[in-house]
CSV table of C-alpha atoms (C1' of nucleotides) in Angstrom, one decimal:
chain,number,residue,atom,x,y,z
A,782,UNK,CA,10.0,27.2,16.6
A,783,UNK,CA,8.4,28.5,13.2
A,784,UNK,CA,7.4,25.9,11.5
A,785,UNK,CA,8.1,23.1,13.7
A,786,UNK,CA,5.0,20.8,13.3
A,787,UNK,CA,5.8,20.6,9.4
A,788,UNK,CA,8.8,19.0,10.1
A,789,UNK,CA,6.8,16.2,12.8
A,790,UNK,CA,4.0,15.6,10.4
A,791,UNK,CA,6.6,14.2,8.0
A,792,UNK,CA,8.2,12.0,10.5
A,793,UNK,CA,5.5,10.5,11.7
A,794,UNK,CA,4.3,9.7,8.1
A,795,UNK,CA,7.1,8.5,7.0
A,796,UNK,CA,6.8,6.0,9.7
A,797,UNK,CA,3.5,5.0,8.8
A,798,UNK,CA,3.8,5.0,5.5
A,799,UNK,CA,6.7,2.5,6.0
A,800,UNK,CA,4.5,0.2,8.1
A,801,UNK,CA,1.2,0.4,5.9
A,802,UNK,CA,2.2,2.3,2.7
A,803,UNK,CA,0.2,5.3,1.1
A,804,UNK,CA,-3.5,4.7,1.5
A,805,UNK,CA,-2.1,3.2,5.3
A,806,UNK,CA,-1.9,7.4,5.9
A,807,UNK,CA,-4.4,8.9,7.1
A,808,UNK,CA,-4.6,12.6,8.6
A,809,UNK,CA,-6.6,12.0,12.1
A,810,UNK,CA,-4.0,9.6,13.0
A,811,UNK,CA,-1.3,11.8,11.6
A,812,UNK,CA,-2.8,14.7,13.7
A,813,UNK,CA,-3.0,12.5,17.0
A,814,UNK,CA,0.5,11.4,16.9
A,815,UNK,CA,1.9,15.0,16.0
A,816,UNK,CA,-0.2,16.5,18.6
A,817,UNK,CA,-2.3,19.0,16.5
A,818,UNK,CA,-6.0,18.4,14.7
A,819,UNK,CA,-6.4,16.8,11.3
A,820,UNK,CA,-7.9,19.6,9.4
A,821,UNK,CA,-4.2,21.9,10.4
A,822,UNK,CA,-2.4,19.5,8.3
A,823,UNK,CA,-4.0,21.3,5.2
A,824,UNK,CA,-2.1,24.3,6.7
A,825,UNK,CA,1.3,22.9,6.0
A,826,UNK,CA,0.3,20.3,2.9
A,827,UNK,CA,-2.3,21.4,0.5
A,828,UNK,CA,-3.8,18.5,-0.1
A,829,UNK,CA,-2.6,13.9,0.5
A,830,UNK,CA,-0.8,13.4,-2.3
A,831,UNK,CA,1.2,16.9,-1.6
A,832,UNK,CA,2.1,15.6,1.7
A,833,UNK,CA,2.6,11.9,0.2
A,834,UNK,CA,5.7,13.7,-2.1
A,835,UNK,CA,6.6,15.6,0.3
A,836,UNK,CA,7.3,12.5,2.4
A,837,UNK,CA,8.6,10.8,-0.6
A,838,UNK,CA,10.9,13.5,-1.4
A,839,UNK,CA,12.3,13.6,1.9
A,840,UNK,CA,12.7,9.9,1.7
A,841,UNK,CA,15.0,10.0,-1.2
A,842,UNK,CA,17.0,13.4,-0.7
A,843,UNK,CA,18.0,11.5,2.8
A,844,UNK,CA,19.0,8.0,1.4
A,845,UNK,CA,21.2,9.9,-1.8
A,846,UNK,CA,22.8,12.3,0.5
A,847,UNK,CA,23.8,9.4,3.3
A,848,UNK,CA,25.2,7.4,0.1
A,849,UNK,CA,27.5,9.9,-1.2
A,850,UNK,CA,29.0,10.3,2.6
A,851,UNK,CA,29.0,7.0,2.5
A,852,UNK,CA,31.2,7.2,-1.0
A,853,UNK,CA,33.0,10.4,0.9
A,854,UNK,CA,34.0,8.9,3.8
A,855,UNK,CA,35.6,6.2,3.0
A,856,UNK,CA,38.9,5.3,-0.2
A,857,UNK,CA,37.0,1.3,-0.4
A,858,UNK,CA,34.1,1.4,-2.9
A,859,UNK,CA,34.3,-2.3,-2.1
A,860,UNK,CA,33.4,-1.8,1.6
A,861,UNK,CA,31.0,0.8,0.5
A,862,UNK,CA,29.1,-2.0,-1.5
A,863,UNK,CA,29.2,-4.4,1.3
A,864,UNK,CA,27.5,-1.6,3.8
A,865,UNK,CA,24.5,-1.3,0.7
A,866,UNK,CA,22.2,-3.8,2.3
A,867,UNK,CA,22.2,-2.9,6.2
A,868,UNK,CA,21.0,0.6,5.1
A,869,UNK,CA,18.0,-1.5,4.3
A,870,UNK,CA,17.7,-3.5,7.1
A,871,UNK,CA,17.5,-0.8,9.3
A,872,UNK,CA,13.8,0.0,8.9
A,873,UNK,CA,13.3,-4.4,9.5
A,874,UNK,CA,14.5,-3.5,12.4
A,875,UNK,CA,12.6,-1.5,14.5
A,876,UNK,CA,9.2,-2.3,13.9
A,877,UNK,CA,9.1,-4.2,10.8
A,878,UNK,CA,8.9,-1.6,8.6
A,879,UNK,CA,10.3,-1.5,5.0
A,880,UNK,CA,11.4,0.8,2.8
A,881,UNK,CA,9.0,3.8,2.3
A,882,UNK,CA,9.7,3.2,-1.8
A,883,UNK,CA,9.7,-0.5,-2.0
A,884,UNK,CA,6.4,-0.2,-0.5
A,885,UNK,CA,4.8,2.6,-2.3
A,886,UNK,CA,6.4,0.3,-5.5
A,887,UNK,CA,3.4,-2.0,-4.9
A,888,UNK,CA,0.8,0.6,-4.9
A,889,UNK,CA,2.1,2.4,-7.7
A,890,UNK,CA,-0.8,1.9,-9.9
A,891,UNK,CA,-2.8,3.7,-7.2
A,892,UNK,CA,-0.5,6.8,-6.7
A,893,UNK,CA,-1.1,10.3,-7.6
A,894,UNK,CA,1.3,11.1,-10.0
A,895,UNK,CA,3.2,13.2,-7.5
A,896,UNK,CA,3.8,10.0,-5.6
A,897,UNK,CA,4.9,8.1,-8.8
A,898,UNK,CA,7.4,10.8,-9.6
A,899,UNK,CA,9.5,10.9,-6.3
A,900,UNK,CA,9.5,6.8,-6.0
A,901,UNK,CA,10.7,7.5,-9.2
A,902,UNK,CA,13.5,9.6,-8.3
A,903,UNK,CA,14.5,6.9,-5.6
A,904,UNK,CA,14.9,3.8,-7.5
A,905,UNK,CA,16.9,5.8,-10.1
A,906,UNK,CA,19.2,7.5,-7.2
A,907,UNK,CA,19.8,3.8,-6.2
A,908,UNK,CA,20.3,2.2,-9.3
A,909,UNK,CA,23.1,4.7,-10.5
A,910,UNK,CA,24.7,4.9,-7.0
A,911,UNK,CA,25.0,1.0,-7.2
A,912,UNK,CA,25.8,1.3,-11.2
A,913,UNK,CA,28.7,4.2,-10.3
A,914,UNK,CA,30.3,1.8,-7.3
A,915,UNK,CA,30.2,-1.1,-9.5
A,916,UNK,CA,32.6,0.0,-11.8
A,917,UNK,CA,34.8,0.8,-9.4
A,918,UNK,CA,34.7,-2.3,-7.5
A,919,UNK,CA,34.0,-4.8,-10.4
A,920,UNK,CA,35.2,-5.9,-13.9
A,921,UNK,CA,31.9,-4.7,-14.9
A,922,UNK,CA,31.7,-2.0,-18.1
A,923,UNK,CA,29.7,1.1,-17.2
A,924,UNK,CA,26.8,-0.5,-20.0
A,925,UNK,CA,26.6,-3.9,-17.7
A,926,UNK,CA,26.7,-2.7,-14.6
A,927,UNK,CA,23.7,-0.7,-14.3
A,928,UNK,CA,21.2,-4.1,-15.7
A,929,UNK,CA,22.8,-5.7,-12.4
A,930,UNK,CA,22.7,-2.8,-10.5
A,931,UNK,CA,18.7,-2.7,-11.1
A,932,UNK,CA,19.2,-6.5,-10.8
A,933,UNK,CA,20.3,-6.1,-7.3
A,934,UNK,CA,17.8,-3.8,-6.2
A,935,UNK,CA,15.5,-5.5,-7.2
A,936,UNK,CA,16.3,-8.0,-5.4
A,937,UNK,CA,16.9,-6.4,-2.0
A,938,UNK,CA,13.5,-5.3,-2.7
A,939,UNK,CA,12.7,-9.3,-2.9
A,940,UNK,CA,14.8,-9.6,0.2
A,941,UNK,CA,12.7,-7.1,2.4
A,942,UNK,CA,9.7,-8.3,1.4
A,943,UNK,CA,10.2,-11.6,2.1
A,944,UNK,CA,11.8,-10.7,5.8
A,945,UNK,CA,9.1,-8.6,6.5
A,946,UNK,CA,5.9,-11.3,5.5
A,947,UNK,CA,8.0,-13.6,8.2
A,948,UNK,CA,8.4,-10.5,11.1
A,949,UNK,CA,12.5,-12.2,10.3
A,950,UNK,CA,15.3,-9.5,10.1
A,951,UNK,CA,18.0,-12.6,10.4
A,952,UNK,CA,15.8,-14.3,7.1
A,953,UNK,CA,17.2,-10.9,5.2
A,954,UNK,CA,20.7,-11.6,6.5
A,955,UNK,CA,20.6,-15.2,4.8
A,956,UNK,CA,18.9,-13.7,1.1
A,957,UNK,CA,21.7,-11.6,1.1
A,958,UNK,CA,24.3,-13.7,1.7
A,959,UNK,CA,22.8,-16.0,-0.6
A,960,UNK,CA,22.7,-13.2,-3.1
A,961,UNK,CA,26.6,-12.8,-2.1
A,962,UNK,CA,27.2,-17.2,-2.5
A,963,UNK,CA,25.3,-16.6,-6.5
A,964,UNK,CA,27.7,-13.9,-7.3
A,965,UNK,CA,24.7,-11.7,-7.6
A,966,UNK,CA,26.3,-9.6,-5.4
A,967,UNK,CA,30.0,-9.2,-4.9
A,968,UNK,CA,31.5,-11.0,-1.4
B,266,UNK,CA,-25.3,-23.4,-12.4
B,267,UNK,CA,-25.7,-24.3,-8.7
B,268,UNK,CA,-23.2,-21.7,-7.3
B,269,UNK,CA,-21.5,-20.3,-10.1
B,270,UNK,CA,-21.1,-16.6,-8.8
B,271,UNK,CA,-18.9,-18.1,-5.8
B,272,UNK,CA,-16.1,-18.5,-9.0
B,273,UNK,CA,-17.1,-15.6,-10.3
B,274,UNK,CA,-16.7,-13.8,-7.2
B,275,UNK,CA,-13.5,-15.2,-6.5
B,276,UNK,CA,-12.5,-14.1,-10.0
B,277,UNK,CA,-13.1,-10.8,-9.9
B,278,UNK,CA,-11.5,-10.3,-6.6
B,279,UNK,CA,-8.3,-12.1,-7.7
B,280,UNK,CA,-7.6,-9.9,-10.6
B,281,UNK,CA,-8.5,-6.8,-8.1
B,282,UNK,CA,-5.9,-7.9,-5.6
B,283,UNK,CA,-3.5,-8.6,-8.0
B,284,UNK,CA,-3.2,-4.9,-9.2
B,285,UNK,CA,-4.6,-2.8,-5.7
B,286,UNK,CA,-4.2,-5.5,-2.9
B,287,UNK,CA,-6.5,-7.0,-0.2
B,288,UNK,CA,-7.2,-3.2,0.9
B,289,UNK,CA,-8.1,-2.2,-2.7
B,290,UNK,CA,-11.0,-5.1,-2.4
B,291,UNK,CA,-13.9,-3.6,-2.1
B,292,UNK,CA,-17.8,-5.4,-2.0
B,293,UNK,CA,-19.6,-2.4,-4.3
B,294,UNK,CA,-17.2,-2.8,-7.1
B,295,UNK,CA,-16.8,-6.3,-6.5
B,296,UNK,CA,-20.3,-6.7,-6.3
B,297,UNK,CA,-21.2,-4.7,-9.6
B,298,UNK,CA,-18.4,-6.7,-11.9
B,299,UNK,CA,-19.9,-10.3,-10.6
B,300,UNK,CA,-23.2,-9.0,-11.7
B,301,UNK,CA,-25.4,-9.3,-8.3
B,302,UNK,CA,-25.6,-6.9,-5.2
B,303,UNK,CA,-22.9,-6.0,-2.5
B,304,UNK,CA,-25.0,-7.8,0.8
B,305,UNK,CA,-25.4,-10.8,-1.8
B,306,UNK,CA,-21.2,-11.4,-1.5
B,307,UNK,CA,-22.3,-12.1,2.4
B,308,UNK,CA,-24.5,-15.2,0.9
B,309,UNK,CA,-20.9,-16.6,-0.1
B,310,UNK,CA,-19.0,-15.1,2.0
B,311,UNK,CA,-19.4,-14.4,5.8
B,312,UNK,CA,-16.9,-11.6,6.1
B,313,UNK,CA,-13.8,-9.8,3.8
B,314,UNK,CA,-11.2,-11.2,5.3
B,315,UNK,CA,-12.8,-15.2,4.7
B,316,UNK,CA,-13.3,-14.1,1.0
B,317,UNK,CA,-9.5,-12.9,1.0
B,318,UNK,CA,-7.9,-15.8,2.6
B,319,UNK,CA,-10.3,-17.7,0.0
B,320,UNK,CA,-8.6,-15.6,-2.9
B,321,UNK,CA,-5.2,-16.4,-1.5
B,322,UNK,CA,-6.6,-20.2,-0.9
B,323,UNK,CA,-7.9,-20.7,-4.7
B,324,UNK,CA,-4.7,-18.8,-5.7
B,325,UNK,CA,-2.0,-21.2,-4.2
B,326,UNK,CA,-3.8,-24.0,-4.8
B,327,UNK,CA,-3.8,-23.2,-8.6
B,328,UNK,CA,-0.3,-22.8,-8.4
B,329,UNK,CA,0.8,-25.9,-6.8
B,330,UNK,CA,-1.4,-27.3,-9.5
B,331,UNK,CA,0.4,-25.7,-12.7
B,332,UNK,CA,4.1,-26.2,-10.7
B,333,UNK,CA,3.5,-30.4,-10.2
B,334,UNK,CA,2.0,-30.4,-13.6
B,335,UNK,CA,4.4,-28.9,-15.6
B,336,UNK,CA,7.2,-31.5,-13.8
B,337,UNK,CA,4.6,-34.3,-14.6
B,338,UNK,CA,4.4,-33.4,-18.1
B,339,UNK,CA,8.4,-33.0,-18.5
B,340,UNK,CA,11.7,-35.0,-18.1
B,341,UNK,CA,13.5,-32.1,-18.0
B,342,UNK,CA,13.8,-30.1,-14.9
B,343,UNK,CA,16.2,-27.5,-16.4
B,344,UNK,CA,13.4,-26.6,-18.5
B,345,UNK,CA,10.9,-26.5,-15.8
B,346,UNK,CA,13.0,-24.2,-13.7
B,347,UNK,CA,13.3,-21.8,-16.9
B,348,UNK,CA,10.3,-21.4,-17.1
B,349,UNK,CA,9.4,-20.5,-14.0
B,350,UNK,CA,10.6,-16.9,-13.9
B,351,UNK,CA,7.3,-17.2,-16.6
B,352,UNK,CA,4.5,-17.8,-15.1
B,353,UNK,CA,4.9,-14.6,-12.8
B,354,UNK,CA,5.5,-12.4,-16.4
B,355,UNK,CA,1.5,-13.3,-17.5
B,356,UNK,CA,0.0,-11.1,-14.4
B,357,UNK,CA,2.3,-8.6,-16.3
B,358,UNK,CA,1.3,-8.6,-19.6
B,359,UNK,CA,-2.3,-8.2,-18.6
B,360,UNK,CA,-3.7,-4.9,-16.9
B,361,UNK,CA,0.3,-4.8,-15.3
B,362,UNK,CA,-1.0,-7.0,-12.0
B,363,UNK,CA,0.9,-8.7,-10.2
B,364,UNK,CA,1.6,-12.2,-8.0
B,365,UNK,CA,-1.9,-12.1,-6.0
B,366,UNK,CA,1.0,-13.4,-3.2
B,367,UNK,CA,3.9,-11.0,-3.3
B,368,UNK,CA,1.5,-8.2,-3.1
B,369,UNK,CA,0.3,-9.0,-0.1
B,370,UNK,CA,3.1,-9.6,1.4
B,371,UNK,CA,3.2,-6.0,1.1
B,372,UNK,CA,0.5,-5.1,3.1
B,373,UNK,CA,0.9,-8.3,5.1
B,374,UNK,CA,1.4,-6.5,8.5
B,375,UNK,CA,-2.6,-5.0,8.3
B,376,UNK,CA,-3.7,-8.6,7.1
B,377,UNK,CA,-6.3,-11.0,9.4
B,378,UNK,CA,-4.8,-13.6,9.9
B,379,UNK,CA,-6.5,-16.1,7.8
B,380,UNK,CA,-4.7,-14.6,5.1
B,381,UNK,CA,-1.4,-14.4,5.7
B,382,UNK,CA,-1.5,-17.7,5.9
B,383,UNK,CA,-2.3,-18.3,2.7
B,384,UNK,CA,0.4,-16.2,2.0
B,385,UNK,CA,2.9,-18.2,3.8
B,386,UNK,CA,1.4,-21.2,2.5
B,387,UNK,CA,1.8,-20.4,-1.6
B,388,UNK,CA,5.1,-18.6,-0.3
B,389,UNK,CA,6.2,-22.0,0.6
B,390,UNK,CA,4.8,-23.7,-1.4
B,391,UNK,CA,7.3,-22.0,-4.2
B,392,UNK,CA,10.5,-22.4,-2.0
B,393,UNK,CA,9.9,-26.2,-1.9
B,394,UNK,CA,9.3,-26.8,-5.6
B,395,UNK,CA,12.3,-24.5,-6.5
B,396,UNK,CA,13.9,-26.6,-3.7
B,397,UNK,CA,13.0,-29.7,-5.2
B,398,UNK,CA,13.8,-28.6,-9.5
B,399,UNK,CA,17.4,-27.6,-7.8
B,400,UNK,CA,18.8,-30.6,-6.3
B,401,UNK,CA,17.6,-31.9,-9.5
B,402,UNK,CA,19.2,-29.5,-11.6
B,403,UNK,CA,22.3,-28.1,-10.0
B,404,UNK,CA,24.6,-29.5,-7.5
B,405,UNK,CA,23.4,-27.9,-4.6
B,406,UNK,CA,23.1,-30.3,-1.6
B,407,UNK,CA,18.9,-30.1,-0.1
B,408,UNK,CA,20.8,-28.4,2.8
B,409,UNK,CA,22.3,-25.8,0.4
B,410,UNK,CA,19.3,-25.4,-2.0
B,411,UNK,CA,16.6,-24.5,-0.3
B,412,UNK,CA,18.1,-21.1,0.7
B,413,UNK,CA,18.9,-20.5,-2.6
B,414,UNK,CA,15.4,-21.3,-3.3
B,415,UNK,CA,14.4,-18.7,-1.1
B,416,UNK,CA,16.9,-16.3,-2.9
B,417,UNK,CA,15.6,-17.2,-6.0
B,418,UNK,CA,11.6,-16.7,-5.2
B,419,UNK,CA,12.7,-13.4,-3.3
B,420,UNK,CA,14.6,-11.8,-6.3
B,421,UNK,CA,11.3,-12.8,-8.8
B,422,UNK,CA,9.3,-11.0,-6.2
B,423,UNK,CA,11.5,-7.6,-6.6
B,424,UNK,CA,11.3,-7.7,-10.1
B,425,UNK,CA,7.6,-8.6,-10.3
B,426,UNK,CA,7.7,-5.0,-8.0
B,427,UNK,CA,10.1,-3.2,-10.4
B,428,UNK,CA,8.6,-3.8,-13.5
B,429,UNK,CA,5.5,-2.8,-12.3
B,430,UNK,CA,6.2,0.2,-10.9
B,431,UNK,CA,7.3,1.1,-14.6
B,432,UNK,CA,4.8,-0.4,-16.5
B,433,UNK,CA,7.3,-2.2,-18.3
B,434,UNK,CA,7.5,-6.2,-18.6
B,435,UNK,CA,10.6,-6.0,-20.4
B,436,UNK,CA,12.5,-4.7,-17.5
B,437,UNK,CA,11.2,-7.7,-15.6
B,438,UNK,CA,13.0,-9.8,-18.3
B,439,UNK,CA,16.0,-7.9,-18.1
B,440,UNK,CA,15.9,-8.3,-14.3
B,441,UNK,CA,15.6,-12.3,-14.7
B,442,UNK,CA,17.9,-12.0,-17.2
B,443,UNK,CA,20.5,-10.3,-15.5
B,444,UNK,CA,19.8,-12.8,-13.0
B,445,UNK,CA,20.8,-15.8,-14.5
B,446,UNK,CA,24.0,-14.2,-15.6
B,447,UNK,CA,24.9,-13.0,-12.0
B,448,UNK,CA,24.4,-17.2,-11.5
B,449,UNK,CA,21.6,-16.5,-9.2
B,450,UNK,CA,18.9,-18.9,-11.7
B,451,UNK,CA,20.4,-22.0,-13.6
B,452,UNK,CA,21.9,-20.1,-17.2
C,868,DT,C1',3.6,54.6,20.9
C,869,DT,C1',0.1,53.5,19.8
C,870,DC,C1',-3.0,51.5,16.5
C,871,DA,C1',-5.1,49.1,12.1
C,872,DT,C1',-3.5,45.5,9.5
C,873,DC,C1',-1.8,41.5,8.6
C,874,DC,C1',0.2,36.1,8.6
C,875,DT,C1',0.9,31.9,10.9
C,876,DA,C1',-0.6,27.9,13.2
C,877,DC,C1',-3.8,26.0,14.4
C,878,DC,C1',-9.4,25.1,16.3
C,879,DT,C1',-14.7,24.1,15.9
C,880,DA,C1',-18.5,21.8,13.1
C,881,DT,C1',-19.8,19.5,9.0
C,882,DC,C1',-19.4,17.9,4.4
C,883,DA,C1',-20.3,13.9,1.5
C,884,DG,C1',-18.6,9.9,-0.1
C,885,DT,C1',-16.8,5.2,1.0
C,886,DT,C1',-16.1,0.8,3.7
C,887,DG,C1',-17.5,-3.4,6.2
C,888,DG,C1',-21.0,-5.1,7.8
C,889,DT,C1',-26.6,-5.9,9.2
C,890,DA,C1',-32.0,-7.1,9.2
C,891,DG,C1',-35.3,-8.3,6.8
C,892,DG,C1',-37.8,-10.2,2.1
C,893,DT,C1',-38.8,-11.7,-2.3
C,894,DC,C1',-38.8,-16.1,-5.5
C,895,DG,C1',-37.9,-19.7,-8.0
C,896,DA,C1',-36.5,-24.9,-7.7
C,897,DT,C1',-37.1,-28.5,-5.6
D,47,DA,C1',-43.2,-25.8,2.9
D,48,DT,C1',-37.8,-26.0,2.8
D,49,DC,C1',-33.7,-23.6,1.0
D,50,DG,C1',-30.5,-22.0,-1.7
D,51,DA,C1',-29.3,-17.4,-3.8
D,52,DC,C1',-30.1,-13.0,-4.2
D,53,DC,C1',-32.6,-8.6,-3.1
D,54,DT,C1',-33.7,-3.9,-0.8
D,55,DA,C1',-32.8,-0.6,2.4
D,56,DC,C1',-29.9,0.7,6.5
D,57,DC,C1',-25.6,1.5,9.6
D,58,DA,C1',-21.7,3.2,12.4
D,59,DA,C1',-17.2,4.2,11.8
D,60,DC,C1',-14.4,6.5,8.4
D,61,DT,C1',-12.2,8.7,4.4
D,62,DG,C1',-10.1,13.4,2.3
D,63,DA,C1',-11.8,18.0,2.1
D,64,DT,C1',-13.9,22.5,3.0
D,65,DA,C1',-15.7,27.0,5.8
D,66,DG,C1',-14.9,29.8,8.4
D,67,DG,C1',-13.1,31.6,13.1
D,68,DT,C1',-9.7,32.5,16.6
D,69,DA,C1',-5.4,34.1,19.4
D,70,DG,C1',-1.5,35.7,19.2
D,71,DG,C1',2.6,37.1,17.3
D,72,DA,C1',5.1,40.7,13.0
D,73,DT,C1',4.7,45.1,10.3
D,74,DG,C1',4.8,49.3,9.4
D,75,DA,C1',2.3,53.9,9.6
D,76,DA,C1',0.6,58.4,12.5
DNA sequence: TTCATCCTACCTATCAGTTGGTAGGTCGAT
DNA sequence: ATCGACCTACCAACTGATAGGTAGGATGAA
């Protein structure tokens, strides 16, 4: 068992943050979901900022691992790229949530610095992955693939936001399809 | 003078909401900025939800008026379309704010219904305008221009979010340029 | 083997600060 | 005398955070 609560707290905080952001996180609700008292969370995380940073860090670590697995298990980078938008679709599917870091990007100015840092890292990892895959898939040079990668990531973030505010996953799919039709994303 | 405070409250609330969202709005800070006491705001707006809805409504009304003026004063729809991303740039320029409705789209699930309604209207107006202009500028049919309009709007929202989280207006410009290069937006 | 010590993982109780909101009063202009 | 615009003085609910305590297991020396 040892420190199982820590994992439970991280998991619950992730779900809440995906739906209500960093400011939507509160120790009492979080504790209730985990089955402990609010004060006990401080045993695992010294402050809300630490908890937020830990959640965001875990989030990009998992994302990075998933993206690397995707590339490692496939011989076709183009197929990986096609799957990429789907990774952001999952959150929308279950409970109209969205990518933790896309959400927190909106709150960015009000975030504690440690949390900001993890959010930036999430973006950087995604842009780097996209850029790498774009070089393999398209005729884009490394210098041109990075701006393109950033554009794709930003556009996907926007698609999540729009689909979420209509509580309509199919709108997300339609937007991604439009991005392909407009050749922002390779078809 | 009459009810000048009402306008001052709306103006201050707009700026705050663009920087910190609906949940970031609070009556005490708002009142202090306007120069009255918190309780006096209730004389003009019966609740926070009403204030939020009024701010969002005023926001899309101003946007709609501006967009129509843009079209009316120009004989070239293509020039209007080129100017469109610039309307979202202004908020980023001054104080790293963003479009009120793009921000509130993130908080959407926690918004009171009257506020949600105004946010949807803002999106609808923008998509309708873009769609109309796209028909005039490109060879897209009305049926194909609306999905494209939605894609453009979503992508611009994402660009705002990304630029804001890096506090870098030039990143916004670069993203818009990438959208044009990828022919999501007409060049 | 026993006992003192320490640690982990929680608890209760409480804090100060902030939130949206209300009750009831003041005051000047019409 | 009425009324719009504003005030003071509250309130309950909720926020992140702290102080101090407890039960139970591990550790290590006698």
